[in-house]
CSV table of C-alpha atoms in Angstrom, one decimal:
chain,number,residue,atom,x,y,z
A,262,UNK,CA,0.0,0.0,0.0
A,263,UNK,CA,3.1,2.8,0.9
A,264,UNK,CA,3.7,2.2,-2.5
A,265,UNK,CA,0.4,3.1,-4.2
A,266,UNK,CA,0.1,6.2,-1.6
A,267,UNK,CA,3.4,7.6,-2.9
A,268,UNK,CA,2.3,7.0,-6.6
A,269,UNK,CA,-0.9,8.9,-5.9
A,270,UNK,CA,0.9,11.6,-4.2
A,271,UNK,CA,3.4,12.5,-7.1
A,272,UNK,CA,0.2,12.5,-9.6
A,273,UNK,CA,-1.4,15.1,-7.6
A,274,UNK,CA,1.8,17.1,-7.1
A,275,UNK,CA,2.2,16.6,-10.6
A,276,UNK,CA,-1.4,17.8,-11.6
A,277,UNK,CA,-1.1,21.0,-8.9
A,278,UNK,CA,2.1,22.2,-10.9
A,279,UNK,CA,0.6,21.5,-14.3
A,280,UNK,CA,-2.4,23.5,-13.7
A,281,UNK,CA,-0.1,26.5,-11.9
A,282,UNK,CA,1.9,26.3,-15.0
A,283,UNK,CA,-1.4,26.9,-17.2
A,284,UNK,CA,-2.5,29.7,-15.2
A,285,UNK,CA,0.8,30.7,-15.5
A,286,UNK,CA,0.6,30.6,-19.4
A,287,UNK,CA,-1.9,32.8,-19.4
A,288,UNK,CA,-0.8,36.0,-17.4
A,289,UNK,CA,-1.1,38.7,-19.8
A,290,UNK,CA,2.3,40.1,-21.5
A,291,UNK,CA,3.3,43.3,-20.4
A,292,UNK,CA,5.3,45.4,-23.2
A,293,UNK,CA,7.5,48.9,-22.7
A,294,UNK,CA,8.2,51.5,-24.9
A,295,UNK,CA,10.4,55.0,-25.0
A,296,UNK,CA,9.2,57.8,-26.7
A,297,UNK,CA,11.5,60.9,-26.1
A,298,UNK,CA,10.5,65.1,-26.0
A,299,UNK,CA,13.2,68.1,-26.5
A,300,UNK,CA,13.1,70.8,-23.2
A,301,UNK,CA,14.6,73.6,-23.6
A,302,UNK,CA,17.4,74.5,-22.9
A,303,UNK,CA,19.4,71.5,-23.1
A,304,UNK,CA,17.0,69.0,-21.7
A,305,UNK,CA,14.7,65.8,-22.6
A,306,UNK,CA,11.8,64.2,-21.5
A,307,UNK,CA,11.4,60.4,-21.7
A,308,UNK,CA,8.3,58.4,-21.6
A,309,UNK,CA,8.6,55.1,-20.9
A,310,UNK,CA,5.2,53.6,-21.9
A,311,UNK,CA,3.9,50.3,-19.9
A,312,UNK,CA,0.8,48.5,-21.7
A,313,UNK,CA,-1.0,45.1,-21.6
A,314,UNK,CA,-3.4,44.1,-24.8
A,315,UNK,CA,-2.7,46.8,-26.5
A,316,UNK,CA,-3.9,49.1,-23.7
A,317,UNK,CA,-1.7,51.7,-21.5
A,318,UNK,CA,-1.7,50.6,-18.2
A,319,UNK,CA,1.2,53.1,-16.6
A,320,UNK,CA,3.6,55.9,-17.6
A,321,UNK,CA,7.1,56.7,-16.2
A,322,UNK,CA,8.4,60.6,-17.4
A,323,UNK,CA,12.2,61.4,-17.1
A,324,UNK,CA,13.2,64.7,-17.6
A,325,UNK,CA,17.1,65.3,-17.9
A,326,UNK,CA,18.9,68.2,-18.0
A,327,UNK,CA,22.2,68.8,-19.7
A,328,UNK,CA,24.3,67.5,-16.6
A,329,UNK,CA,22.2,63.7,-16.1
A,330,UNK,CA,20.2,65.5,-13.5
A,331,UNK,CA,16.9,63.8,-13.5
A,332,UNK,CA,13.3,63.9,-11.9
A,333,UNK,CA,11.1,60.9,-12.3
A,334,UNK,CA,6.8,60.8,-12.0
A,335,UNK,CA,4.5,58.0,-12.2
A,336,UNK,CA,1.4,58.1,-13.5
A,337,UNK,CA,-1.4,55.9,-14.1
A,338,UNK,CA,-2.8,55.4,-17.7
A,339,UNK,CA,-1.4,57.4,-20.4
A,340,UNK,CA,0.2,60.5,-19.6
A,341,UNK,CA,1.9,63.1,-21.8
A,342,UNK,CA,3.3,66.7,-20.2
A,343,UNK,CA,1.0,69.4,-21.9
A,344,UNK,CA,4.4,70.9,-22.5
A,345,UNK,CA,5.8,67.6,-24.6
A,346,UNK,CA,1.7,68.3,-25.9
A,347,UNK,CA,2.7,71.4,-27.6
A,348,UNK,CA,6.1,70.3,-29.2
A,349,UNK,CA,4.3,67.6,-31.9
A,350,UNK,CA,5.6,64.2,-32.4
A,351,UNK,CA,8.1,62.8,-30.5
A,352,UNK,CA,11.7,62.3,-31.8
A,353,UNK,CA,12.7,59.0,-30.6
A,354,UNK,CA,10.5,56.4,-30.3
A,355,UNK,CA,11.4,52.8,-29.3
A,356,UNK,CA,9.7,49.4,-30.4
A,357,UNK,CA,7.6,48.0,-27.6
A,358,UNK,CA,9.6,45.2,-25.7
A,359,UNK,CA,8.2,42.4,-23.6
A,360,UNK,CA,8.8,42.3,-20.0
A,361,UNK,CA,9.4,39.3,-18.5
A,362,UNK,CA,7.4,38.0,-15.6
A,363,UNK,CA,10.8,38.1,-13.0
A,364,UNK,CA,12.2,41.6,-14.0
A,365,UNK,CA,8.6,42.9,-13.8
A,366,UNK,CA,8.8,43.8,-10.0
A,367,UNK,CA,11.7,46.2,-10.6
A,368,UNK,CA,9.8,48.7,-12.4
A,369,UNK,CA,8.3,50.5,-10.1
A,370,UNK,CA,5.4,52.0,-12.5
A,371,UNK,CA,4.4,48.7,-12.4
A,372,UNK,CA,4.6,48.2,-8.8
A,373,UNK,CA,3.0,51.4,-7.8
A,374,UNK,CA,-0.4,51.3,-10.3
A,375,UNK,CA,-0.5,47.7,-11.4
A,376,UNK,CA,0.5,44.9,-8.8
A,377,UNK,CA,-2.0,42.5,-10.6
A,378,UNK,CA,0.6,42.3,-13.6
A,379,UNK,CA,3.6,41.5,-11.2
């Protein structure tokens, strides 16, 4: 009997991680952009654009001045500076990148607006 106990434990350990692995599977992917804004004099701001299906779920601005001084703000949804508003298109743009499921706790946009996605 021992025998048959320890079979049926490792097929419902084995079931509990395949259905963990499924759900898993189906966590939504979680992308990042960069779009980039000139400031006078001598500055930039950077977007950094979090979405899931298509959808922007967060928004990091860095604005940098000449000397890598920088101020960071979060904000939830899509965000754009109404001074970046009146400059037009942005410059740089970056393709949108997936984030991986590990390396998604270290944003912090993503920690402070969306902990579902972490």
């Amino acid at each position: 009997m021992p025998s048959r106990a320890h079979g049926t434990t490792w097929l419902l350990l084995f079931a509990v991680a395949l259905s963990s692995s499924a759900c898993a599977a189906q966590l939504p992917a979680v992308t990042i952009r960069t779009q980039s804004y000139p400031r006078p004099p001598y500055s930039e701001a950077t977007y950094h654009v979090y979405e899931r299906d298509g959808k922007v779920i967060c928004t990091k601005l860095k604005v940098c001045d000449k000397y890598d001084h920088c101020d960071v703000d979060y904000h939830a949804g899509a965000f754009l500076d109404p001074l970046d508003q009146r400059t037009g298109d942005p410059y740089g743009i970056t393709a949108a990148v997936l984030i991986p499921k590990a390396k998604r706790a270290k944003h912090e946009c993503l920690a402070k607006f969306v902990p579902d996605a972490l």
